Amino acid sequence: MKSNAVNRDKVNWEKIENNIYSEAVNKNAYQLGTIFRTLFQSLNDFHGYFQCGDSIYRWHRPEPKDLDSLINEWKKGVRIQTRILEDNIGYLRVPSMSFAERNELDKKAQTLNDSLCSLLDKNVHGIVLDLRLDNGGAMYPMILGLEQILHNGKLGSFESKNATNWILKDNGFYLDTLLLNEIIPKCKITDKNIPVAILIGKGTGSSGEFLTIAFKKRKNTIFIGTNTAGYITTTQGFQINDASFLLLSTGYGRDRTGQTYKASIKPDNYNNALDNFNDISNDKKVLEAIKWLRSRN
């Protein structure tokens, strides 16, 4: 933590160590939960955790109380959704994508890209990209799956001890020179600056926020909704031994221009109307997005 935590320079380590070591005397790993919660709270790290066997210890910051509608949707299982809205505007919902083996992540990226192509092949006039239910996971297949509406090259980076760039090239996603995902696109687009209205909110978290950052400073783009969840740190895992593991927030995300995001991402147009995930055509944020997209044509 002293060497890698993103907020390592903002705490008094001497004071923390004195308290932690005295409290840890004669305790085994399974009895350290309270201590690790104190450590995470000291570092303001609500993204990381300590795991020992099947037990996971983390510090939970106070969360918004009005998450019921999001929780209900997550329980149903969020899937990619596409449709054509009025004025030939495309709608694409991007869910979270859990971490998996490389071939599984390639499949997820391909499925998302096929869904995007199903809209682009209809010559839509713009796209409503709905990230309100995207609460994290693996960001690489999300970004790669949307490559036709993103430019090749650097789209952002992680700001940490070992900064790495997010790069789209040759239908692949790279961290610097490391290839992480590949797809075979089924469509092309001549105008990568097609208007895109991105819906965000308190259900947009972690890698969903990094996906949001990848679209920052893109031309013809607007963000509509409410502030994102604020799980904006990149994490790194440290295997302690066969039984215990530490996940630690080690850096922040930067957009393509180098701007760093350390807190919730704010929309361009703030709209706190109730989400209507099951009646998209009448969802007030979708309607605002359609209004903006009409103005771009």
PDB file of N, CA, C and O in Angstrom, residues 33-70:
ATOM      1  N   GLY A  33      -9.925  -8.460   9.250  1.00  0.00           N
ATOM      2  CA  GLY A  33     -10.908  -7.735   8.456  1.00  0.00           C
ATOM      3  C   GLY A  33     -11.078  -6.288   8.871  1.00  0.00           C
ATOM      4  O   GLY A  33     -11.018  -5.368   8.043  1.00  0.00           O
ATOM      5  N   THR A  34     -11.278  -6.049  10.168  1.00  0.00           N
ATOM      6  CA  THR A  34     -11.472  -4.682  10.668  1.00  0.00           C
ATOM      7  C   THR A  34     -10.259  -3.822  10.387  1.00  0.00           C
ATOM      8  O   THR A  34     -10.379  -2.639  10.034  1.00  0.00           O
ATOM      9  N   ILE A  35      -9.076  -4.420  10.515  1.00  0.00           N
ATOM     10  CA  ILE A  35      -7.839  -3.666  10.288  1.00  0.00           C
ATOM     11  C   ILE A  35      -7.728  -3.244   8.834  1.00  0.00           C
ATOM     12  O   ILE A  35      -7.370  -2.105   8.518  1.00  0.00           O
ATOM     13  N   PHE A  36      -8.049  -4.165   7.934  1.00  0.00           N
ATOM     14  CA  PHE A  36      -7.959  -3.811   6.518  1.00  0.00           C
ATOM     15  C   PHE A  36      -9.012  -2.765   6.134  1.00  0.00           C
ATOM     16  O   PHE A  36      -8.746  -1.890   5.314  1.00  0.00           O
ATOM     17  N   ARG A  37     -10.176  -2.854   6.734  1.00  0.00           N
ATOM     18  CA  ARG A  37     -11.179  -1.824   6.460  1.00  0.00           C
ATOM     19  C   ARG A  37     -10.669  -0.448   6.891  1.00  0.00           C
ATOM     20  O   ARG A  37     -10.875   0.550   6.204  1.00  0.00           O
ATOM     21  N   THR A  38      -9.992  -0.411   8.037  1.00  0.00           N
ATOM     22  CA  THR A  38      -9.408   0.849   8.506  1.00  0.00           C
ATOM     23  C   THR A  38      -8.355   1.357   7.526  1.00  0.00           C
ATOM     24  O   THR A  38      -8.297   2.556   7.224  1.00  0.00           O
ATOM     25  N   LEU A  39      -7.522   0.453   7.037  1.00  0.00           N
ATOM     26  CA  LEU A  39      -6.498   0.838   6.067  1.00  0.00           C
ATOM     27  C   LEU A  39      -7.125   1.409   4.790  1.00  0.00           C
ATOM     28  O   LEU A  39      -6.714   2.459   4.294  1.00  0.00           O
ATOM     29  N   PHE A  40      -8.123   0.705   4.262  1.00  0.00           N
ATOM     30  CA  PHE A  40      -8.771   1.171   3.033  1.00  0.00           C
ATOM     31  C   PHE A  40      -9.453   2.521   3.255  1.00  0.00           C
ATOM     32  O   PHE A  40      -9.409   3.394   2.387  1.00  0.00           O
ATOM     33  N   GLN A  41     -10.075   2.683   4.415  1.00  0.00           N
ATOM     34  CA  GLN A  41     -10.732   3.959   4.695  1.00  0.00           C
ATOM     35  C   GLN A  41      -9.698   5.074   4.801  1.00  0.00           C
ATOM     36  O   GLN A  41      -9.926   6.193   4.315  1.00  0.00           O
ATOM     37  N   SER A  42      -8.556   4.795   5.410  1.00  0.00           N
ATOM     38  CA  SER A  42      -7.494   5.802   5.522  1.00  0.00           C
ATOM     39  C   SER A  42      -7.025   6.268   4.152  1.00  0.00           C
ATOM     40  O   SER A  42      -6.685   7.434   3.950  1.00  0.00           O
ATOM     41  N   LEU A  43      -7.027   5.335   3.194  1.00  0.00           N
ATOM     42  CA  LEU A  43      -6.584   5.643   1.826  1.00  0.00           C
ATOM     43  C   LEU A  43      -7.733   6.108   0.933  1.00  0.00           C
ATOM     44  O   LEU A  43      -7.525   6.361  -0.247  1.00  0.00           O
ATOM     45  N   ASN A  44      -8.930   6.209   1.505  1.00  0.00           N
ATOM     46  CA  ASN A  44     -10.129   6.532   0.715  1.00  0.00           C
ATOM     47  C   ASN A  44     -10.239   5.600  -0.486  1.00  0.00           C
ATOM     48  O   ASN A  44     -10.565   6.018  -1.606  1.00  0.00           O
ATOM     49  N   ASP A  45      -9.987   4.330  -0.245  1.00  0.00           N
ATOM     50  CA  ASP A  45     -10.039   3.316  -1.303  1.00  0.00           C
ATOM     51  C   ASP A  45     -11.260   2.424  -1.069  1.00  0.00           C
ATOM     52  O   ASP A  45     -11.233   1.490  -0.277  1.00  0.00           O
ATOM     53  N   PHE A  46     -12.360   2.745  -1.770  1.00  0.00           N
ATOM     54  CA  PHE A  46     -13.577   1.942  -1.665  1.00  0.00           C
ATOM     55  C   PHE A  46     -13.717   1.000  -2.854  1.00  0.00           C
ATOM     56  O   PHE A  46     -14.746   0.371  -3.045  1.00  0.00           O
ATOM     57  N   HIS A  47     -12.651   0.924  -3.664  1.00  0.00           N
ATOM     58  CA  HIS A  47     -12.647   0.063  -4.849  1.00  0.00           C
ATOM     59  C   HIS A  47     -11.870  -1.230  -4.596  1.00  0.00           C
ATOM     60  O   HIS A  47     -12.106  -2.246  -5.235  1.00  0.00           O
ATOM     61  N   GLY A  48     -10.926  -1.186  -3.663  1.00  0.00           N
ATOM     62  CA  GLY A  48     -10.077  -2.341  -3.396  1.00  0.00           C
ATOM     63  C   GLY A  48     -10.645  -3.233  -2.305  1.00  0.00           C
ATOM     64  O   GLY A  48     -11.671  -2.947  -1.694  1.00  0.00           O
ATOM     65  N   TYR A  49      -9.953  -4.353  -2.067  1.00  0.00           N
ATOM     66  CA  TYR A  49     -10.368  -5.262  -0.998  1.00  0.00           C
ATOM     67  C   TYR A  49      -9.222  -6.195  -0.644  1.00  0.00           C
ATOM     68  O   TYR A  49      -8.257  -6.362  -1.398  1.00  0.00           O
ATOM     69  N   PHE A  50      -9.345  -6.823   0.536  1.00  0.00           N
ATOM     70  CA  PHE A  50      -8.428  -7.879   0.972  1.00  0.00           C
ATOM     71  C   PHE A  50      -9.221  -9.167   1.050  1.00  0.00           C
ATOM     72  O   PHE A  50     -10.314  -9.200   1.620  1.00  0.00           O
ATOM     73  N   GLN A  51      -8.682 -10.225   0.476  1.00  0.00           N
ATOM     74  CA  GLN A  51      -9.367 -11.517   0.485  1.00  0.00           C
ATOM     75  C   GLN A  51      -8.499 -12.551   1.186  1.00  0.00           C
ATOM     76  O   GLN A  51      -7.308 -12.676   0.904  1.00  0.00           O
ATOM     77  N   CYS A  52      -9.116 -13.287   2.088  1.00  0.00           N
ATOM     78  CA  CYS A  52      -8.449 -14.408   2.745  1.00  0.00           C
ATOM     79  C   CYS A  52      -9.390 -15.598   2.675  1.00  0.00           C
ATOM     80  O   CYS A  52     -10.483 -15.583   3.267  1.00  0.00           O
ATOM     81  N   GLY A  53      -9.010 -16.601   1.911  1.00  0.00           N
ATOM     82  CA  GLY A  53      -9.909 -17.716   1.676  1.00  0.00           C
ATOM     83  C   GLY A  53     -11.165 -17.232   0.976  1.00  0.00           C
ATOM     84  O   GLY A  53     -11.101 -16.549  -0.038  1.00  0.00           O
ATOM     85  N   ASP A  54     -12.315 -17.546   1.544  1.00  0.00           N
ATOM     86  CA  ASP A  54     -13.585 -17.104   0.971  1.00  0.00           C
ATOM     87  C   ASP A  54     -14.073 -15.788   1.562  1.00  0.00           C
ATOM     88  O   ASP A  54     -15.153 -15.311   1.195  1.00  0.00           O
ATOM     89  N   SER A  55     -13.302 -15.213   2.467  1.00  0.00           N
ATOM     90  CA  SER A  55     -13.721 -13.977   3.131  1.00  0.00           C
ATOM     91  C   SER A  55     -13.116 -12.760   2.432  1.00  0.00           C
ATOM     92  O   SER A  55     -11.926 -12.744   2.108  1.00  0.00           O
ATOM     93  N   ILE A  56     -13.948 -11.758   2.184  1.00  0.00           N
ATOM     94  CA  ILE A  56     -13.505 -10.527   1.529  1.00  0.00           C
ATOM     95  C   ILE A  56     -13.801  -9.360   2.452  1.00  0.00           C
ATOM     96  O   ILE A  56     -14.910  -9.222   2.976  1.00  0.00           O
ATOM     97  N   TYR A  57     -12.788  -8.500   2.641  1.00  0.00           N
ATOM     98  CA  TYR A  57     -12.921  -7.350   3.517  1.00  0.00           C
ATOM     99  C   TYR A  57     -12.649  -6.086   2.711  1.00  0.00           C
ATOM    100  O   TYR A  57     -11.617  -5.956   2.059  1.00  0.00           O
ATOM    101  N   ARG A  58     -13.596  -5.153   2.769  1.00  0.00           N
ATOM    102  CA  ARG A  58     -13.415  -3.888   2.062  1.00  0.00           C
ATOM    103  C   ARG A  58     -14.089  -2.792   2.874  1.00  0.00           C
ATOM    104  O   ARG A  58     -14.894  -3.051   3.767  1.00  0.00           O
ATOM    105  N   TRP A  59     -13.742  -1.550   2.535  1.00  0.00           N
ATOM    106  CA  TRP A  59     -14.402  -0.417   3.166  1.00  0.00           C
ATOM    107  C   TRP A  59     -15.459   0.109   2.207  1.00  0.00           C
ATOM    108  O   TRP A  59     -15.178   0.407   1.046  1.00  0.00           O
ATOM    109  N   HIS A  60     -16.676   0.191   2.693  1.00  0.00           N
ATOM    110  CA  HIS A  60     -17.779   0.690   1.878  1.00  0.00           C
ATOM    111  C   HIS A  60     -18.028   2.155   2.204  1.00  0.00           C
ATOM    112  O   HIS A  60     -18.380   2.491   3.333  1.00  0.00           O
ATOM    113  N   ARG A  61     -17.845   2.998   1.235  1.00  0.00           N
ATOM    114  CA  ARG A  61     -18.210   4.405   1.433  1.00  0.00           C
ATOM    115  C   ARG A  61     -19.746   4.509   1.464  1.00  0.00           C
ATOM    116  O   ARG A  61     -20.441   3.609   0.997  1.00  0.00           O
ATOM    117  N   PRO A  62     -20.288   5.598   1.976  1.00  0.00           N
ATOM    118  CA  PRO A  62     -21.743   5.786   1.930  1.00  0.00           C
ATOM    119  C   PRO A  62     -22.216   5.852   0.472  1.00  0.00           C
ATOM    120  O   PRO A  62     -21.650   6.595  -0.339  1.00  0.00           O
ATOM    121  N   GLU A  63     -23.191   5.051   0.129  1.00  0.00           N
ATOM    122  CA  GLU A  63     -23.709   5.016  -1.236  1.00  0.00           C
ATOM    123  C   GLU A  63     -25.041   5.753  -1.320  1.00  0.00           C
ATOM    124  O   GLU A  63     -25.736   5.905  -0.322  1.00  0.00           O
ATOM    125  N   PRO A  64     -25.392   6.232  -2.526  1.00  0.00           N
ATOM    126  CA  PRO A  64     -26.712   6.869  -2.684  1.00  0.00           C
ATOM    127  C   PRO A  64     -27.819   5.916  -2.250  1.00  0.00           C
ATOM    128  O   PRO A  64     -27.717   4.701  -2.416  1.00  0.00           O
ATOM    129  N   LYS A  65     -28.881   6.470  -1.703  1.00  0.00           N
ATOM    130  CA  LYS A  65     -29.960   5.641  -1.171  1.00  0.00           C
ATOM    131  C   LYS A  65     -30.987   5.261  -2.242  1.00  0.00           C
ATOM    132  O   LYS A  65     -31.778   4.353  -2.035  1.00  0.00           O
ATOM    133  N   ASP A  66     -30.989   5.980  -3.361  1.00  0.00           N
ATOM    134  CA  ASP A  66     -32.026   5.767  -4.380  1.00  0.00           C
ATOM    135  C   ASP A  66     -31.504   4.900  -5.530  1.00  0.00           C
ATOM    136  O   ASP A  66     -31.553   5.279  -6.695  1.00  0.00           O
ATOM    137  N   LEU A  67     -31.019   3.704  -5.174  1.00  0.00           N
ATOM    138  CA  LEU A  67     -30.475   2.799  -6.182  1.00  0.00           C
ATOM    139  C   LEU A  67     -31.432   1.651  -6.517  1.00  0.00           C
ATOM    140  O   LEU A  67     -31.057   0.750  -7.272  1.00  0.00           O
ATOM    141  N   ASP A  68     -32.634   1.694  -5.995  1.00  0.00           N
ATOM    142  CA  ASP A  68     -33.544   0.555  -6.140  1.00  0.00           C
ATOM    143  C   ASP A  68     -33.812   0.197  -7.596  1.00  0.00           C
ATOM    144  O   ASP A  68     -33.809  -0.980  -7.963  1.00  0.00           O
ATOM    145  N   SER A  69     -34.068   1.204  -8.441  1.00  0.00           N
ATOM    146  CA  SER A  69     -34.390   0.912  -9.844  1.00  0.00           C
ATOM    147  C   SER A  69     -33.208   0.265 -10.548  1.00  0.00           C
ATOM    148  O   SER A  69     -33.384  -0.647 -11.366  1.00  0.00           O
ATOM    149  N   LEU A  70     -31.990   0.711 -10.211  1.00  0.00           N
ATOM    150  CA  LEU A  70     -30.792   0.115 -10.814  1.00  0.00           C
ATOM    151  C   LEU A  70     -30.608  -1.317 -10.331  1.00  0.00           C
ATOM    152  O   LEU A  70     -30.342  -2.226 -11.126  1.00  0.00           O
TER     153      LEU A  70
END
